[in-house]
Short mmCIF file of C-alpha atoms in Angstrom, two decimals:
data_model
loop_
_atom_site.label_atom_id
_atom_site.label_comp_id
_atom_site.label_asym_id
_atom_site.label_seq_id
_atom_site.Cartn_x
_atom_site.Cartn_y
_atom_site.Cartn_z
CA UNK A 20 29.06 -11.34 15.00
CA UNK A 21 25.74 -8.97 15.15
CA UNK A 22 22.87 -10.90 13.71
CA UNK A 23 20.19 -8.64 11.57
CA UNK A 24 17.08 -8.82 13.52
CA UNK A 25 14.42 -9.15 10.62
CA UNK A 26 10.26 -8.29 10.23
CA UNK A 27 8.55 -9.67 7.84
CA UNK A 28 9.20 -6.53 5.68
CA UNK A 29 13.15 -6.27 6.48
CA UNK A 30 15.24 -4.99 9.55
CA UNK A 31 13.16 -3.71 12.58
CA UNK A 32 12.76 0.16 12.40
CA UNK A 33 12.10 2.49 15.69
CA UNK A 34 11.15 5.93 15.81
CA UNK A 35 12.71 7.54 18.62
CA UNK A 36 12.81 10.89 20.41
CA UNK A 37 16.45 11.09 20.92
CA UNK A 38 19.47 12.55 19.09
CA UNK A 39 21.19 10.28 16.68
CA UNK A 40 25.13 10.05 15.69
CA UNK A 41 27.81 7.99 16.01
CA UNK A 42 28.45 6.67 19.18
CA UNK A 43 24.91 8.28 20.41
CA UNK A 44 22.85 6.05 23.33
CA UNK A 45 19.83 5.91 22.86
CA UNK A 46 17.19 4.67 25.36
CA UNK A 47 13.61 3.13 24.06
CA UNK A 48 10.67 3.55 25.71
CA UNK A 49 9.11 1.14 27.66
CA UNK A 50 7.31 -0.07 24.75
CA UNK A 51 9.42 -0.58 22.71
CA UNK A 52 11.98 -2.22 25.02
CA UNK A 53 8.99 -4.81 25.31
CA UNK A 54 8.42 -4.92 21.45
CA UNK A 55 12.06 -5.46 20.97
CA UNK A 56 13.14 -8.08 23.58
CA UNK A 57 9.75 -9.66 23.72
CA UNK A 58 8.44 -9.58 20.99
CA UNK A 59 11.51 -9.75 18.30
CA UNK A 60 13.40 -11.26 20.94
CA UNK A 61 16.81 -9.07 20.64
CA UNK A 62 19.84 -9.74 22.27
CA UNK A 63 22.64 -7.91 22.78
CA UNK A 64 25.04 -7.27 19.61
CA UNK A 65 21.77 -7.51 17.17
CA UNK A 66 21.01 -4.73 15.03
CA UNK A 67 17.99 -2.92 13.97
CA UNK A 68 17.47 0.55 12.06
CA UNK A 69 16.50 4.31 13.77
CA UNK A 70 15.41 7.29 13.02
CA UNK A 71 14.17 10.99 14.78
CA UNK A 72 12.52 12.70 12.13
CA UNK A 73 16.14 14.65 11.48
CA UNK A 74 19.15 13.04 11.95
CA UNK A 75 18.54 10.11 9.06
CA UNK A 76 18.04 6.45 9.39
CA UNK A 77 21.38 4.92 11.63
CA UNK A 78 22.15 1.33 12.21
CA UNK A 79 22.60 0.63 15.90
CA UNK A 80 23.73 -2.19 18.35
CA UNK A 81 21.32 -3.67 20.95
CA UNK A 82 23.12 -3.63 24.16
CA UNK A 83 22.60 -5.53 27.20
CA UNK A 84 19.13 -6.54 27.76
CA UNK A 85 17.46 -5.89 31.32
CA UNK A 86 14.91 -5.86 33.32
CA UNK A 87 15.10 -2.01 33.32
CA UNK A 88 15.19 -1.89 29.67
CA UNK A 89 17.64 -1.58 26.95
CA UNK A 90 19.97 1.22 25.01
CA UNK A 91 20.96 1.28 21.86
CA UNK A 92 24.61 2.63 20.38
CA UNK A 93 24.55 3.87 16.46
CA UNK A 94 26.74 2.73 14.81
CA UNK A 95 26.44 4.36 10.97
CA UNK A 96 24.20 6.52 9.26
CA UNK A 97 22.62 4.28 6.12
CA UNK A 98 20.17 7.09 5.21
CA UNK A 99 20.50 10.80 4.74
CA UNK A 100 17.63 13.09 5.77
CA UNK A 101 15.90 14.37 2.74
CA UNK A 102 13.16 17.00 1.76
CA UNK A 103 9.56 15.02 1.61
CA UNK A 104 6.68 16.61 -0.32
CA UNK A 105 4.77 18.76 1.55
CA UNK A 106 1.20 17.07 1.67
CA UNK A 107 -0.89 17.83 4.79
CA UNK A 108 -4.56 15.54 4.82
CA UNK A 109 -6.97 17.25 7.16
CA UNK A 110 -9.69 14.78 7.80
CA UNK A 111 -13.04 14.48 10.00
CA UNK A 112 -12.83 12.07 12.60
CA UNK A 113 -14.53 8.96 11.91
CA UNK A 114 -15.28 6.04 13.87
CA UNK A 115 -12.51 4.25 15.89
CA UNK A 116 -11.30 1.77 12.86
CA UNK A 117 -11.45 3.22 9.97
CA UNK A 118 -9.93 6.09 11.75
CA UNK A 119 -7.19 3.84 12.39
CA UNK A 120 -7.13 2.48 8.95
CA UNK A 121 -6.75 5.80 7.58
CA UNK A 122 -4.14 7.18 9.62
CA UNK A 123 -1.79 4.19 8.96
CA UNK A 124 -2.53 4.17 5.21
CA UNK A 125 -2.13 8.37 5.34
CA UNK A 126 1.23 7.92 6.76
CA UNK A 127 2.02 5.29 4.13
CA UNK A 128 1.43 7.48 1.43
CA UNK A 129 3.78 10.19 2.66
CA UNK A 130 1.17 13.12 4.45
CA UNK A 131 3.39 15.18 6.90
CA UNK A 132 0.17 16.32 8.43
CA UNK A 133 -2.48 14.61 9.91
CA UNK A 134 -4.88 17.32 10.82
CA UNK A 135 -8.51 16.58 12.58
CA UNK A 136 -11.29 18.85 11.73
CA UNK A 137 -14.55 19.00 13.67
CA UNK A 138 -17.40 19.72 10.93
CA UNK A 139 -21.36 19.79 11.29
CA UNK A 140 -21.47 16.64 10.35
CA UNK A 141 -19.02 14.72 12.20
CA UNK A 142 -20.53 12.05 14.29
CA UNK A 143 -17.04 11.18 16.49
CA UNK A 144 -17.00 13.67 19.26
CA UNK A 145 -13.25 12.91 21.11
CA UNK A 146 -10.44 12.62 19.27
CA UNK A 147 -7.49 9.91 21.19
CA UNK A 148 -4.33 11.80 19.95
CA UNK A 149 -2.15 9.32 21.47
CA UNK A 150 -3.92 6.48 19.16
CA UNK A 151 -3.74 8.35 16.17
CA UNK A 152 0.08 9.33 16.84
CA UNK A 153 0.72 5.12 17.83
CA UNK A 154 -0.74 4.51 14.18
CA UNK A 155 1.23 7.06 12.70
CA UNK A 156 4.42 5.82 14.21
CA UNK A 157 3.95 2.31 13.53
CA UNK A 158 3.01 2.71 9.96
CA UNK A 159 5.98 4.95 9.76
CA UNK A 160 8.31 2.18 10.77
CA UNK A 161 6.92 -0.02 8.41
CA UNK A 162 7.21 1.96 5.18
CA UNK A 163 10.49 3.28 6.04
CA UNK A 164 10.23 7.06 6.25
CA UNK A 165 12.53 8.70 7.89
CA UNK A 166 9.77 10.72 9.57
CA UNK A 167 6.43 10.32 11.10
CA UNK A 168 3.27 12.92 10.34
CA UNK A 169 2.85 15.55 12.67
CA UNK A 170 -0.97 15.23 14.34
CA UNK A 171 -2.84 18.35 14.61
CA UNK A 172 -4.75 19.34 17.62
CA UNK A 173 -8.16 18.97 16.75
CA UNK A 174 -10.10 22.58 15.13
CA UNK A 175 -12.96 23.13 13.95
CA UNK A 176 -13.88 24.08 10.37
CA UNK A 177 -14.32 27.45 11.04
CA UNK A 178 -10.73 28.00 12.81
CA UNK A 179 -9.19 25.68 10.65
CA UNK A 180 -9.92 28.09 7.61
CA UNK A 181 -9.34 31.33 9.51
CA UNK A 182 -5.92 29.89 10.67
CA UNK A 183 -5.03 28.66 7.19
CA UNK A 184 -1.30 29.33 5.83
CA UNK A 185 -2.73 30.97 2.31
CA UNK A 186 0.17 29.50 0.70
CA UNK A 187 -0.55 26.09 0.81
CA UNK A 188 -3.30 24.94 -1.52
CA UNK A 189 -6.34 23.02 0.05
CA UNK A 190 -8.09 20.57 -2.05
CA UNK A 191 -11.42 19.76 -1.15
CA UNK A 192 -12.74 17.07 -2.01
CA UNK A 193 -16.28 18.03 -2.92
CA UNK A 194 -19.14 14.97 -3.40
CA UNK A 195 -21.62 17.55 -5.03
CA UNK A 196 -21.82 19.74 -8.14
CA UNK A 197 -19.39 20.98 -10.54
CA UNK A 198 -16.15 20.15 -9.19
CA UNK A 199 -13.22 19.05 -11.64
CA UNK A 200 -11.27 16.19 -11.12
CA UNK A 201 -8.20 16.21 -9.19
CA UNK A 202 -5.57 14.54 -11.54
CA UNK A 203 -6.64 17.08 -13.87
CA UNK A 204 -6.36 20.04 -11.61
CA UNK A 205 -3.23 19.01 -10.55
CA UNK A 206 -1.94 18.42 -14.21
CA UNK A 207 -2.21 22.36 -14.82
CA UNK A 208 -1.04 24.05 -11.98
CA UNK A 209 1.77 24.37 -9.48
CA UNK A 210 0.63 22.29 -6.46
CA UNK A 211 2.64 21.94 -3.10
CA UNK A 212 2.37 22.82 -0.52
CA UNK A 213 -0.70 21.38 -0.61
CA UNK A 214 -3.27 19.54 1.74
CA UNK A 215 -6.38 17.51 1.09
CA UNK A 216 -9.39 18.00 2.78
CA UNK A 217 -12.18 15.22 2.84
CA UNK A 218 -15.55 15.39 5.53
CA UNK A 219 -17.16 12.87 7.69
CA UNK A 220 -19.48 9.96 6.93
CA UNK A 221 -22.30 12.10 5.68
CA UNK A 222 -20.46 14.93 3.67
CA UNK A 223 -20.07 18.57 4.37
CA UNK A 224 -23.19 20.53 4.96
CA UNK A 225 -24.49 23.24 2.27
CA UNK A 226 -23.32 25.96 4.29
CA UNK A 227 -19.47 24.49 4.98
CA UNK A 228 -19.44 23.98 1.03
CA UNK A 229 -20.14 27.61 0.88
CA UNK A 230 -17.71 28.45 2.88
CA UNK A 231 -14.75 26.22 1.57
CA UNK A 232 -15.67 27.49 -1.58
CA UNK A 233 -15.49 31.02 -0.68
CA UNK A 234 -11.99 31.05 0.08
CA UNK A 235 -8.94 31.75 -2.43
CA UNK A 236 -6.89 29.02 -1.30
CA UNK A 237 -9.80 26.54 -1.54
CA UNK A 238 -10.05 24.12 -4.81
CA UNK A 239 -12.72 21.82 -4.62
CA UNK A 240 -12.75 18.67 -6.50
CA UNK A 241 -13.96 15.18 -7.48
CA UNK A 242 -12.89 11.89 -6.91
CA UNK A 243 -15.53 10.31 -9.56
CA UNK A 244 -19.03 9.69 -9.84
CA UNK A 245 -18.86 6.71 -7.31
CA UNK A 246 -20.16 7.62 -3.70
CA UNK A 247 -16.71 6.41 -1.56
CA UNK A 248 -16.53 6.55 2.19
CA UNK A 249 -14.32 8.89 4.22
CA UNK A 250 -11.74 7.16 4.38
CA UNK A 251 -11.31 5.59 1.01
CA UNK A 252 -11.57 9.53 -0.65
CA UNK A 253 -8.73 10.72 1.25
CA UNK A 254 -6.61 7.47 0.60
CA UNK A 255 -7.48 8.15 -3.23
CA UNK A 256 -6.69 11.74 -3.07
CA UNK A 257 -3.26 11.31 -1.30
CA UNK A 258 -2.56 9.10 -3.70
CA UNK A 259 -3.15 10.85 -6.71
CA UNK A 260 -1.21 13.82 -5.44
CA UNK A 261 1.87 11.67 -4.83
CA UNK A 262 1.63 10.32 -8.39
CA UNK A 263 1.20 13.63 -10.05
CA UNK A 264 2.71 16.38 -7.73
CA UNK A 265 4.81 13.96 -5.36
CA UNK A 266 7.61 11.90 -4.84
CA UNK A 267 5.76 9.11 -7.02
CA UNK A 268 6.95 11.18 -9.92
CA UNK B 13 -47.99 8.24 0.84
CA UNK B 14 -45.17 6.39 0.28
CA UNK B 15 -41.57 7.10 2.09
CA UNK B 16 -38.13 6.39 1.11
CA UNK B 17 -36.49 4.44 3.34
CA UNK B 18 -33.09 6.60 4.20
CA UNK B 19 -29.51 4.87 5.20
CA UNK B 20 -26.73 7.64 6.82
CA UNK B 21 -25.72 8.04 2.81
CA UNK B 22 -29.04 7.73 0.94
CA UNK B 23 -31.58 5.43 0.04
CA UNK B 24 -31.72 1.88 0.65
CA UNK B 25 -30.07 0.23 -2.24
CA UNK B 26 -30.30 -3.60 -2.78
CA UNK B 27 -28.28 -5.89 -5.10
CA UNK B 28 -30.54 -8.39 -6.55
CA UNK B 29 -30.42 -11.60 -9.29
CA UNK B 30 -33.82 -10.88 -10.34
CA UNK B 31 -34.78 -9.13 -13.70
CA UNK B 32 -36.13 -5.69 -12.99
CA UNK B 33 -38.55 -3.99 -15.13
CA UNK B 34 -41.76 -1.93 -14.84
CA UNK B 35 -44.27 -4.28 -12.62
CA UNK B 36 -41.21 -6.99 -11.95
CA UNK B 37 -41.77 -8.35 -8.82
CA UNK B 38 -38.50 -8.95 -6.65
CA UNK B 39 -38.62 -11.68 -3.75
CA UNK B 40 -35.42 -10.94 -1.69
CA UNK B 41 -33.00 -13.53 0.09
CA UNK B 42 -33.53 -14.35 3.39
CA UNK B 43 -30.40 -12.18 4.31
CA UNK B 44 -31.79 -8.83 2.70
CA UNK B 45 -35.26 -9.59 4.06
CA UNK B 46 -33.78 -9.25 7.32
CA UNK B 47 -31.62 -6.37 7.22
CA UNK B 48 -35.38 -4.73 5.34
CA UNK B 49 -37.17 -5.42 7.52
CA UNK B 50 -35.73 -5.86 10.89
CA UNK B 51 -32.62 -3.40 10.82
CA UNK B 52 -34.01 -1.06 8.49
CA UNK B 53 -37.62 -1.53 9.78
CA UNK B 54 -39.60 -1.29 6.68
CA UNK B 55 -43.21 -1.34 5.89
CA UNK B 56 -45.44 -1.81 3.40
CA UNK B 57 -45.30 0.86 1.33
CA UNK B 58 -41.38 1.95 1.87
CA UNK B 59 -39.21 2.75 -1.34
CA UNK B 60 -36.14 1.24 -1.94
CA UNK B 61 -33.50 0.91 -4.90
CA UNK B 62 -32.85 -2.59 -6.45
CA UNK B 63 -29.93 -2.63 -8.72
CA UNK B 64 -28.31 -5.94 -10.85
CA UNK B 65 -26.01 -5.13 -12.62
CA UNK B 66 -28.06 -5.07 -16.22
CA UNK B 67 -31.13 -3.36 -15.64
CA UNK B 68 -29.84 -0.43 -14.22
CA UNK B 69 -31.24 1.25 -11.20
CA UNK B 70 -35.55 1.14 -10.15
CA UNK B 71 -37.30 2.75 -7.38
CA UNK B 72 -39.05 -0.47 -6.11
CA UNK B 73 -42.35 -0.23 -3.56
CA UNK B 74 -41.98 -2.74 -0.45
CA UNK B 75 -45.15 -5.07 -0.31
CA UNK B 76 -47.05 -6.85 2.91
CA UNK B 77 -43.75 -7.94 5.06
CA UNK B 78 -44.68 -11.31 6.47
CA UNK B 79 -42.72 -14.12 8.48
CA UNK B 80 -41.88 -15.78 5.17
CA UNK B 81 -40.02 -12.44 3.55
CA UNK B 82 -40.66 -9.37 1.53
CA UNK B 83 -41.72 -8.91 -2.17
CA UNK B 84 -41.17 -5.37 -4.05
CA UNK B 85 -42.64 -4.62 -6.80
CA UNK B 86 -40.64 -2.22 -9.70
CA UNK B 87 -42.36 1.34 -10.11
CA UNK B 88 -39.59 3.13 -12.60
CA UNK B 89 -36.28 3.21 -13.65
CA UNK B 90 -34.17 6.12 -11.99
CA UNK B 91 -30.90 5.35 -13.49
CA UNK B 92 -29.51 3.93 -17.08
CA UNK B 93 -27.53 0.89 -17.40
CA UNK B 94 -24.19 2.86 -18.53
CA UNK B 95 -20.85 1.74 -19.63
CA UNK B 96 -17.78 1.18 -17.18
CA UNK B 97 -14.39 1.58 -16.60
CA UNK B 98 -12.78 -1.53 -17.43
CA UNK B 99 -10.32 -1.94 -14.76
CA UNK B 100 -9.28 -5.38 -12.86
CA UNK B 101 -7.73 -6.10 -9.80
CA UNK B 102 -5.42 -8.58 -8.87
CA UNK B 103 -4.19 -9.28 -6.02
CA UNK B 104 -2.77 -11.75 -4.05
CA UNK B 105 -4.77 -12.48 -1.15
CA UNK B 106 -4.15 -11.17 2.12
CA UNK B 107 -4.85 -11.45 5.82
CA UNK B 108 -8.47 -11.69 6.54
CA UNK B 109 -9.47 -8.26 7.63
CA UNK B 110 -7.17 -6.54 5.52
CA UNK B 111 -8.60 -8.44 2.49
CA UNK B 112 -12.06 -7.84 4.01
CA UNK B 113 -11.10 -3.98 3.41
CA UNK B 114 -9.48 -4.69 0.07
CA UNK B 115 -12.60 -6.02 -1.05
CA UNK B 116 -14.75 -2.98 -0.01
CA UNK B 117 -12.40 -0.05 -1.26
CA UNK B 118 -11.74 -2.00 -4.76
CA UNK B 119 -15.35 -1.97 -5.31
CA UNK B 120 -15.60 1.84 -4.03
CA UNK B 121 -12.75 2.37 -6.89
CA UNK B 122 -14.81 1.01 -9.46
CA UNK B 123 -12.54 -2.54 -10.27
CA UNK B 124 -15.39 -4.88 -12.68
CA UNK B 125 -13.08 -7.90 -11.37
CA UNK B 126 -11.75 -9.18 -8.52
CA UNK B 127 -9.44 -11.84 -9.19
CA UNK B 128 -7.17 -13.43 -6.21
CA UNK B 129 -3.96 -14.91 -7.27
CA UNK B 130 -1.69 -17.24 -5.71
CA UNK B 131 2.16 -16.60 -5.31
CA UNK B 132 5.08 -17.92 -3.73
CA UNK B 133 4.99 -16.04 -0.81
CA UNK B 134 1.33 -15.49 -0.46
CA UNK B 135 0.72 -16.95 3.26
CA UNK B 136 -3.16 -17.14 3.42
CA UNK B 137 -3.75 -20.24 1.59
CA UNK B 138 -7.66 -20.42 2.05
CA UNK B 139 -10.01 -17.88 -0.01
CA UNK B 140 -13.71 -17.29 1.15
CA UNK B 141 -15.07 -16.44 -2.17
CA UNK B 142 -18.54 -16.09 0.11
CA UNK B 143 -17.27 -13.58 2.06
CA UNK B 144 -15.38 -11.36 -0.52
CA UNK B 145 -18.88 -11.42 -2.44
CA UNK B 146 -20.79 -10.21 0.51
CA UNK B 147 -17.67 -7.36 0.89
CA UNK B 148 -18.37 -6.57 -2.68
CA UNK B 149 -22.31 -6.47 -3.32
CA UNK B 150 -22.30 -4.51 -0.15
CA UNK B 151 -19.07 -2.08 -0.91
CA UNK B 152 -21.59 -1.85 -4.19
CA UNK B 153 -24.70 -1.26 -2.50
CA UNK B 154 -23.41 1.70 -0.18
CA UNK B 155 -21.35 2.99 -3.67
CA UNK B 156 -24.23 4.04 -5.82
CA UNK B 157 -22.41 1.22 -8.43
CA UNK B 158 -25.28 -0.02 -10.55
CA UNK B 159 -22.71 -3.39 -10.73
CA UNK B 160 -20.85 -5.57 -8.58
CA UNK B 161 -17.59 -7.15 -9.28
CA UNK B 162 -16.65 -10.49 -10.37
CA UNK B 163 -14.63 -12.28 -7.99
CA UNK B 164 -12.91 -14.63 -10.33
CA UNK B 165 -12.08 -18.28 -8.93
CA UNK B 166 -8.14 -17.75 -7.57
CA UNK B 167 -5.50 -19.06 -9.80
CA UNK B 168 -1.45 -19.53 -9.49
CA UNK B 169 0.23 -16.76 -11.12
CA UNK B 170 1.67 -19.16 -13.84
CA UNK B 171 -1.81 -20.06 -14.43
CA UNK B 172 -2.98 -16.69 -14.16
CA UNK B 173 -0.33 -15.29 -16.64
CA UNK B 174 -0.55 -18.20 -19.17
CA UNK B 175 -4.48 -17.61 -19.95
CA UNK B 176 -4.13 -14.13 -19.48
CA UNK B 177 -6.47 -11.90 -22.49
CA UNK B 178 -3.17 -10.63 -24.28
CA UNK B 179 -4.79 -6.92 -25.18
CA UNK B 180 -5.71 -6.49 -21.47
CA UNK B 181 -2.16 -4.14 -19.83
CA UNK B 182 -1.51 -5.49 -16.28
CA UNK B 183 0.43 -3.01 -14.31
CA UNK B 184 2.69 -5.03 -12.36
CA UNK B 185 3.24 -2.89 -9.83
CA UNK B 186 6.78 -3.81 -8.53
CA UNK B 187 9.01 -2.59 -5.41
CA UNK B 188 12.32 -3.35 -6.59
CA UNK B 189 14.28 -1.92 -9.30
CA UNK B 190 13.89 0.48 -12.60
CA UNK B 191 10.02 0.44 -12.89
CA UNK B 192 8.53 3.35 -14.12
CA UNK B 193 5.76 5.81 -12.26
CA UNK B 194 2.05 4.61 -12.80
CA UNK B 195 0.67 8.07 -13.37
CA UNK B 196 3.57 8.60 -16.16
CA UNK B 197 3.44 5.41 -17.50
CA UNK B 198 -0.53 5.96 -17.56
CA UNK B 199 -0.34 9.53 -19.62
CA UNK B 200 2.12 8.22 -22.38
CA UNK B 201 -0.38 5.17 -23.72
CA UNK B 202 -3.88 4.12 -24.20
CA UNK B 203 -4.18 1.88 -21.08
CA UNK B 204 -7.67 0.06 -21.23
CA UNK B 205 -8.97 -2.44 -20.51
CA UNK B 206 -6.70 -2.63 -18.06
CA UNK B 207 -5.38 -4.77 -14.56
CA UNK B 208 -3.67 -3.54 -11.06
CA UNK B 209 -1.59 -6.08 -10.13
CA UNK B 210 -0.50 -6.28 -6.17
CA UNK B 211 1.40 -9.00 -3.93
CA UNK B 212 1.03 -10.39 -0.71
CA UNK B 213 3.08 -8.97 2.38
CA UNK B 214 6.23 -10.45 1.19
CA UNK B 215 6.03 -8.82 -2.24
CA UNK B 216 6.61 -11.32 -5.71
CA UNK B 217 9.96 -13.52 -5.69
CA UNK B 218 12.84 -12.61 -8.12
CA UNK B 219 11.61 -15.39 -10.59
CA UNK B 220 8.09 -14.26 -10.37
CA UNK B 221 9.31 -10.74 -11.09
CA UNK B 222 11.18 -11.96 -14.06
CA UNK B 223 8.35 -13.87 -15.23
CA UNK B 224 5.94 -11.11 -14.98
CA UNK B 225 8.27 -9.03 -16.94
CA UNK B 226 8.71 -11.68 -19.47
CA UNK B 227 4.91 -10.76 -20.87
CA UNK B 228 4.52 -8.74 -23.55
CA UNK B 229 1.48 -7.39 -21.84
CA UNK B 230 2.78 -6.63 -18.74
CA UNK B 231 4.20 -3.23 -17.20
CA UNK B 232 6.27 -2.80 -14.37
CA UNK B 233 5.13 0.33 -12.20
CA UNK B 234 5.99 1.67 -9.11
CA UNK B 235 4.13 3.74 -6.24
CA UNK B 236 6.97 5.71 -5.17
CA UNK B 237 10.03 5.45 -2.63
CA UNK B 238 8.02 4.74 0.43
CA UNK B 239 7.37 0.89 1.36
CA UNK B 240 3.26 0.03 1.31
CA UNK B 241 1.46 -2.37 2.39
CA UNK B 242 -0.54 -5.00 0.19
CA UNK B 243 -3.81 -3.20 0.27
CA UNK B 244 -2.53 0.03 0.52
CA UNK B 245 -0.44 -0.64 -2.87
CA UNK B 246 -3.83 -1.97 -4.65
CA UNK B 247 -5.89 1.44 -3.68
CA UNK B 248 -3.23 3.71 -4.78
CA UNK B 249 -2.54 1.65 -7.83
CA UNK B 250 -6.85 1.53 -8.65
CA UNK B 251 -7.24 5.42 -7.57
CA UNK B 252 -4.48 6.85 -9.98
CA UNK B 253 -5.53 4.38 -12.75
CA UNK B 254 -9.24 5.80 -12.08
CA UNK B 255 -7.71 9.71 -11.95
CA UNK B 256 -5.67 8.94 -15.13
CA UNK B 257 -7.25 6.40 -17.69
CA UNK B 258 -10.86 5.56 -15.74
CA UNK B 259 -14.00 7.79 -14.76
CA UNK B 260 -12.69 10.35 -12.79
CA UNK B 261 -11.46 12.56 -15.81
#
C-alpha cells in the first residue's frame, strides 16, 4: 500500500512546471529528485502533493527511483484552483538575508508579486533572481498555496511608476510626515488590486517621496510611530492587507 | 563643537540601567563601551541618545574615552516618557535564528513582553534568556522605542494559563477549525491589554487547543487559509493587533 511521505508540516508539496491531470507524468528537476529520494527518502508507490500554479493541488505516485531521476503519475485532484487576492509587494533590495527572510515570509502571506525596485537609496546593487524565485518556491510549498509569486525583473523607481497599471492601488509606506495609517485607509475604501511599496534600509529620499506622492494611484501611509526595518514594514503591511482587504477576512 | 554621532538610521541610541537626568552621569558596560568607541569611533565630545525605559530619551555628551570605558554625561531631555501599547507576546520558542528574528521584529512591533512558553510539541528545549535580551535592547535601540521588553522567565502552558491576569485577552491564534479573523474579532471588542499567542513548528496539540479554549479569557483567531510559519504567525498576529487596537491608528 502507498505510504504518505510526511514533513514536519504534513505531506511533501512540489511546485512543478508541468501539466497536471489524471494519469499526467510528471518529471522533477534534478533538485528535487535529490530532495525527494535523498533527502525524504521516497520510494516507489509513496505519495506526496503537486501543484503548477493552474491545474490545483493533485496527489501523485512516486515511481521507480533511479539514478536518472524519478516521475511522478497523479493520481487525484485534492484541491481546486481558486482566485487569490491580488496583492503585489514591490520592495528595495536589501542585503542577502533579510532579503531572503522577506521573500519567504512575502510568499507566506499570500503576495502574487514580488517586484524589486532600485531607489536612491538602495545599498544592494545585483539582484540573484534565481535565489529570490528558490525562496519563493520553497515557502510556497510549505504554506500550501497552490501558486508561487511571480518575481519581477528588477526597475527602477522611476520606470516602475511610469509603467504602473493605474488600476491597482500602491500603498506606500511612508516613514515621514502626515501619512494615515493603513488599517484605517483600508477600512474606507475599495482596495485590490493593490500592492505595497516599502524602500531600502535608509528610507526614500525627499525627492522619490515627492514623486510617489505626486501620482493618483499613490497612497502613502504609516505603519506607526516605531522606526521598523525594511523588511519588518513590508511583512506588517502585507499583513494588514490580508486581514482587512484579503483572504484573512 | 560637538557632533552627533550618526548610525545608517539616526543617532546612536543606547539602552542603559542608569537613572538619567540633567548632569546624570552614565558609565556604560563594557559591551557598549566597545561598540562606542571602537565600532562607532567616538570621541570626546560626540552626542549620543541614552534611553531606559523610565526617563525617557536625553541627548548625552561622550566624556575622555580611556582603556577603562566611557562616561556620558546627560545635557537634556529630547523625548517624554509616554504611555504604551500594552500588547504581549507569547510564543513558543523556536529554532535559534528564527527566534533570534522573532525577538527583533516583536520589539520593532512594539510587544512590552516577551514571554516564551513551553508546549508539547515545542522541540527547542533550551532558552537563552541572554541572548533574546541582547535581540531585544538592540531591536529597541535601532527602533526609536524609549523601552525594551520584558522577557519573562519561560513557563509550561498549564503553568502559563493557570496564573494567567484574567482581564488580559490572549488571542490564541489557532490553525485548525472555526476560529474567527483577528482583524474582525479585533473591531467588534475593546481588546487591551492584550497577548498574541503563537506555537512552535508543530502547532498546539488537540488537548492544548481544548485547554486554551477552555479560558474564559482566551480567543481563538486565525491568520487566514494559508499555512505560516511560527514567526511569521507572531508578526502578522502583533502587526494587525498594532493596525487595529495598538499605536498605529
Amino acid at each position: 500500500m502507498a505510504d504518505e511521505l510526511t514533513e514536519a508540516g504534513g505531506k511533501v508539496r512540489l511546485y512543478v512546471a508541468a501539466d497536471l491531470g489524471t494519469g499526467a507524468q510528471v518529471s522533477l528537476s534534478e533538485g528535487q529528485a535529490h530532495y525527494l529520494i535523498h533527502v525524504m527518502r521516497a520510494k516507489a508507490g509513496d505519495l506526496v502533493s503537486l501543484f503548477n500554479g493552474r491545474d490545483g493541488e493533485w496527489l501523485a505516485e512516486t515511481g521507480a527511483v533511479s539514478k536518472r531521476g524519478v516521475t511522478l503519475s497523479c493520481l487525484r485532484q485534492t484541491r481546486a484552483q481558486g482566485p487569490v487576492p491580488d496583492l503585489w509587494l514591490v520592495f528595495a533590495p536589501i542585503k542577502k538575508t533579510p532579503s531572503d527572510y522577506l521573500v519567504q515570509k512575502a510568499t507566506e502571506l499570500g503576495a502574487v508579486r514580488l517586484q524589486p525596485v532600485f531607489t536612491r537609496r538602495t545599498i544592494v546593487t545585483r539582484i540573484n533572481e534565481d535565489r529570490l524565485l528558490a525562496n519563493a518556491v520553497e515557502a510556497a510549498e510549505q504554506s500550501e498555496r497552490l501558486d508561487v509569486p511571480e518575481i519581477g525583473a528588477p526597475l527602477t523607481l522611476e520606470k516602475l511608476l511610469a509603467q504602473w497599471p493605474a488600476q491597482r492601488r500602491l500603498y506606500f509606506c511612508d516613514e515621514g510626515g502626515d501619512a494615515r495609517p493603513l488599517a484605517q485607509v483600508l477600512a474606507e475604501r475599495e482596495s485590490s488590486p493593490a500592492a505595497i511599496l516599502t524602500g531600502p534600509e535608509g528610507g526614500f529620499d525627499p525627492t522619490e517621496r515627492a514623486l510617489l506622492r505626486a501620482q493618483v494611484f499613490v497612497t502613502p501611509v504609516t505603519l506607526g510611530p516605531r522606526i521598523l526595518r525594511a523588511d519588518t514594514a513590508a511583512l506588517a503591511a502585507l499583513a494588514i492587507w490580508q486581514g482587512s482587504a484579503g483572504d484573512w477576512r
